[in-house]
Amino acid sequence: QVQLVESGGGLVQAGGSLRLSCAASGRTFSTLHMGWFRQAGGKEREFVAAISRNGDDSYYSAFVKGRFTISRENAKNTVYLEMNSLKPDDTAVYYCAADTENTVPRTYDYWGQGTQVTVSL
């Protein structure tokens, strides 16, 4: 069983930056494809970014491309989401997800509990 624990969320002003981290345990990290999702109040959860097992391939949703960067350190069992030029619309609970088969699967196998990101004007 894979456990995922997110951290790094908080309150930031518009235009600011945050870096989210997700620590994984329970399985060799380099065998996991990793993703980030978010869910704002009253809305469906949406895909943000994903990265392949070895970090060679990454994918982004259109609304974060150019502002957010996903990366990973397999030696530290951690995936990151660097978020720059934050906007109030980026306010959401951000979730880390892991999958054993695909970088952008239809559904991910494992999910973290989420970390709140709030962007103020």
PDB file of C-alpha atoms in Angstrom:
ATOM      1  CA  GLN A   1       0.000   0.000   0.000  1.00  0.00           C
ATOM      2  CA  VAL A   2       1.310   3.419  -0.953  1.00  0.00           C
ATOM      3  CA  GLN A   3       0.967   6.357   1.412  1.00  0.00           C
ATOM      4  CA  LEU A   4       1.172   9.913   0.098  1.00  0.00           C
ATOM      5  CA  VAL A   5       1.544  12.957   2.341  1.00  0.00           C
ATOM      6  CA  GLU A   6       1.338  16.459   0.913  1.00  0.00           C
ATOM      7  CA  SER A   7       2.817  19.558   2.507  1.00  0.00           C
ATOM      8  CA  GLY A   8       3.655  23.138   1.651  1.00  0.00           C
ATOM      9  CA  GLY A   9       0.209  24.617   1.232  1.00  0.00           C
ATOM     10  CA  GLY A  10      -0.776  27.921   2.784  1.00  0.00           C
ATOM     11  CA  LEU A  11      -1.934  31.459   2.207  1.00  0.00           C
ATOM     12  CA  VAL A  12      -0.155  33.573  -0.400  1.00  0.00           C
ATOM     13  CA  GLN A  13      -0.895  36.842  -2.171  1.00  0.00           C
ATOM     14  CA  ALA A  14      -1.683  36.937  -5.858  1.00  0.00           C
ATOM     15  CA  GLY A  15       1.515  36.917  -7.880  1.00  0.00           C
ATOM     16  CA  GLY A  16       3.342  34.964  -5.217  1.00  0.00           C
ATOM     17  CA  SER A  17       4.808  31.467  -5.197  1.00  0.00           C
ATOM     18  CA  LEU A  18       4.499  28.230  -3.262  1.00  0.00           C
ATOM     19  CA  ARG A  19       6.145  24.853  -3.526  1.00  0.00           C
ATOM     20  CA  LEU A  20       4.134  21.800  -2.650  1.00  0.00           C
ATOM     21  CA  SER A  21       5.778  18.534  -1.703  1.00  0.00           C
ATOM     22  CA  CYS A  22       4.417  15.012  -1.634  1.00  0.00           C
ATOM     23  CA  ALA A  23       6.303  12.311   0.216  1.00  0.00           C
ATOM     24  CA  ALA A  24       5.585   8.724  -0.763  1.00  0.00           C
ATOM     25  CA  SER A  25       6.144   5.521   1.162  1.00  0.00           C
ATOM     26  CA  GLY A  26       5.184   1.882   0.907  1.00  0.00           C
ATOM     27  CA  ARG A  27       6.605   1.197  -2.534  1.00  0.00           C
ATOM     28  CA  THR A  28       9.785   1.923  -4.443  1.00  0.00           C
ATOM     29  CA  PHE A  29       9.202   5.503  -5.510  1.00  0.00           C
ATOM     30  CA  SER A  30      10.845   5.169  -8.906  1.00  0.00           C
ATOM     31  CA  THR A  31       8.169   2.656  -9.910  1.00  0.00           C
ATOM     32  CA  LEU A  32       5.413   5.255  -9.462  1.00  0.00           C
ATOM     33  CA  HIS A  33       4.108   7.777 -11.936  1.00  0.00           C
ATOM     34  CA  MET A  34       3.043  10.863 -10.008  1.00  0.00           C
ATOM     35  CA  GLY A  35       0.411  13.513 -10.493  1.00  0.00           C
ATOM     36  CA  TRP A  36      -1.080  16.608  -8.907  1.00  0.00           C
ATOM     37  CA  PHE A  37      -4.765  17.469  -8.893  1.00  0.00           C
ATOM     38  CA  ARG A  38      -6.788  20.204  -7.274  1.00  0.00           C
ATOM     39  CA  GLN A  39     -10.335  20.752  -6.146  1.00  0.00           C
ATOM     40  CA  ALA A  40     -11.838  24.143  -5.476  1.00  0.00           C
ATOM     41  CA  GLY A  41     -14.952  24.563  -3.351  1.00  0.00           C
ATOM     42  CA  GLY A  42     -18.058  23.353  -5.156  1.00  0.00           C
ATOM     43  CA  LYS A  43     -16.124  22.166  -8.197  1.00  0.00           C
ATOM     44  CA  GLU A  44     -14.916  18.840  -9.496  1.00  0.00           C
ATOM     45  CA  ARG A  45     -11.374  17.717  -8.968  1.00  0.00           C
ATOM     46  CA  GLU A  46      -9.187  18.617 -11.928  1.00  0.00           C
ATOM     47  CA  PHE A  47      -5.850  17.511 -13.277  1.00  0.00           C
ATOM     48  CA  VAL A  48      -2.928  19.876 -12.762  1.00  0.00           C
ATOM     49  CA  ALA A  49       0.274  18.078 -13.744  1.00  0.00           C
ATOM     50  CA  ALA A  50       1.922  14.670 -13.982  1.00  0.00           C
ATOM     51  CA  ILE A  51       5.417  13.287 -14.244  1.00  0.00           C
ATOM     52  CA  SER A  52       6.742   9.928 -15.363  1.00  0.00           C
ATOM     53  CA  ARG A  53       8.653   7.491 -13.189  1.00  0.00           C
ATOM     54  CA  ASN A  54      12.084   8.694 -14.205  1.00  0.00           C
ATOM     55  CA  GLY A  55      11.077  12.349 -14.587  1.00  0.00           C
ATOM     56  CA  ASP A  56      11.721  12.463 -18.316  1.00  0.00           C
ATOM     57  CA  ASP A  57       8.146  13.267 -19.274  1.00  0.00           C
ATOM     58  CA  SER A  58       5.788  15.792 -17.735  1.00  0.00           C
ATOM     59  CA  TYR A  59       2.313  16.993 -18.596  1.00  0.00           C
ATOM     60  CA  TYR A  60       0.338  20.056 -17.586  1.00  0.00           C
ATOM     61  CA  SER A  61      -3.167  21.357 -17.816  1.00  0.00           C
ATOM     62  CA  ALA A  62      -3.555  24.436 -19.966  1.00  0.00           C
ATOM     63  CA  PHE A  63      -4.415  26.698 -17.066  1.00  0.00           C
ATOM     64  CA  VAL A  64      -1.098  26.125 -15.261  1.00  0.00           C
ATOM     65  CA  LYS A  65       1.307  25.627 -18.126  1.00  0.00           C
ATOM     66  CA  GLY A  66       4.117  28.145 -17.885  1.00  0.00           C
ATOM     67  CA  ARG A  67       3.378  28.949 -14.251  1.00  0.00           C
ATOM     68  CA  PHE A  68       3.661  25.573 -12.477  1.00  0.00           C
ATOM     69  CA  THR A  69       6.473  23.026 -12.652  1.00  0.00           C
ATOM     70  CA  ILE A  70       6.301  19.424 -11.537  1.00  0.00           C
ATOM     71  CA  SER A  71       9.511  17.657 -10.564  1.00  0.00           C
ATOM     72  CA  ARG A  72      10.646  14.695  -8.515  1.00  0.00           C
ATOM     73  CA  GLU A  73      13.570  13.460  -6.489  1.00  0.00           C
ATOM     74  CA  ASN A  74      13.494   9.678  -6.488  1.00  0.00           C
ATOM     75  CA  ALA A  75      16.262   9.520  -3.917  1.00  0.00           C
ATOM     76  CA  LYS A  76      13.997  11.434  -1.508  1.00  0.00           C
ATOM     77  CA  ASN A  77      10.738   9.678  -2.482  1.00  0.00           C
ATOM     78  CA  THR A  78       9.249  13.085  -3.146  1.00  0.00           C
ATOM     79  CA  VAL A  79       7.423  14.869  -5.930  1.00  0.00           C
ATOM     80  CA  TYR A  80       7.115  18.658  -6.027  1.00  0.00           C
ATOM     81  CA  LEU A  81       4.831  21.219  -7.557  1.00  0.00           C
ATOM     82  CA  GLU A  82       6.434  24.637  -7.908  1.00  0.00           C
ATOM     83  CA  MET A  83       3.701  27.228  -8.352  1.00  0.00           C
ATOM     84  CA  ASN A  84       4.518  30.738  -9.550  1.00  0.00           C
ATOM     85  CA  SER A  85       2.433  33.761 -10.537  1.00  0.00           C
ATOM     86  CA  LEU A  86      -0.402  32.460  -8.415  1.00  0.00           C
ATOM     87  CA  LYS A  87      -3.906  33.738  -9.000  1.00  0.00           C
ATOM     88  CA  PRO A  88      -6.988  33.690  -6.778  1.00  0.00           C
ATOM     89  CA  ASP A  89      -8.439  31.084  -9.171  1.00  0.00           C
ATOM     90  CA  ASP A  90      -5.636  28.724  -8.088  1.00  0.00           C
ATOM     91  CA  THR A  91      -7.216  28.528  -4.633  1.00  0.00           C
ATOM     92  CA  ALA A  92      -8.042  24.878  -3.983  1.00  0.00           C
ATOM     93  CA  VAL A  93      -7.100  21.763  -2.097  1.00  0.00           C
ATOM     94  CA  TYR A  94      -4.177  20.213  -3.940  1.00  0.00           C
ATOM     95  CA  TYR A  95      -3.852  16.450  -4.027  1.00  0.00           C
ATOM     96  CA  CYS A  96      -0.934  14.219  -4.860  1.00  0.00           C
ATOM     97  CA  ALA A  97      -1.633  10.972  -6.710  1.00  0.00           C
ATOM     98  CA  ALA A  98       0.370   7.943  -7.754  1.00  0.00           C
ATOM     99  CA  ASP A  99      -0.090   5.272 -10.382  1.00  0.00           C
ATOM    100  CA  THR A 100       1.858   2.111 -11.048  1.00  0.00           C
ATOM    101  CA  GLU A 101       1.149   1.853 -14.775  1.00  0.00           C
ATOM    102  CA  ASN A 102       0.689   5.186 -16.549  1.00  0.00           C
ATOM    103  CA  THR A 103       1.821   8.787 -16.217  1.00  0.00           C
ATOM    104  CA  VAL A 104      -1.662  10.099 -16.945  1.00  0.00           C
ATOM    105  CA  PRO A 105      -3.989   7.198 -16.243  1.00  0.00           C
ATOM    106  CA  ARG A 106      -7.731   7.276 -16.380  1.00  0.00           C
ATOM    107  CA  THR A 107      -7.731   6.910 -12.604  1.00  0.00           C
ATOM    108  CA  TYR A 108      -4.810   6.976 -10.226  1.00  0.00           C
ATOM    109  CA  ASP A 109      -4.200   4.109  -7.834  1.00  0.00           C
ATOM    110  CA  TYR A 110      -3.318   6.131  -4.733  1.00  0.00           C
ATOM    111  CA  TRP A 111      -4.201   9.531  -3.334  1.00  0.00           C
ATOM    112  CA  GLY A 112      -2.986  11.806  -0.587  1.00  0.00           C
ATOM    113  CA  GLN A 113      -5.159  13.736   1.844  1.00  0.00           C
ATOM    114  CA  GLY A 114      -4.567  17.098   0.231  1.00  0.00           C
ATOM    115  CA  THR A 115      -3.107  20.441   1.227  1.00  0.00           C
ATOM    116  CA  GLN A 116      -4.961  23.752   1.092  1.00  0.00           C
ATOM    117  CA  VAL A 117      -3.660  26.557  -1.092  1.00  0.00           C
ATOM    118  CA  THR A 118      -5.325  29.942  -0.739  1.00  0.00           C
ATOM    119  CA  VAL A 119      -4.402  32.870  -2.967  1.00  0.00           C
ATOM    120  CA  SER A 120      -5.600  36.286  -1.848  1.00  0.00           C
ATOM    121  CA  LEU A 121      -5.937  39.481  -3.858  1.00  0.00           C
TER     122      LEU A 121
END
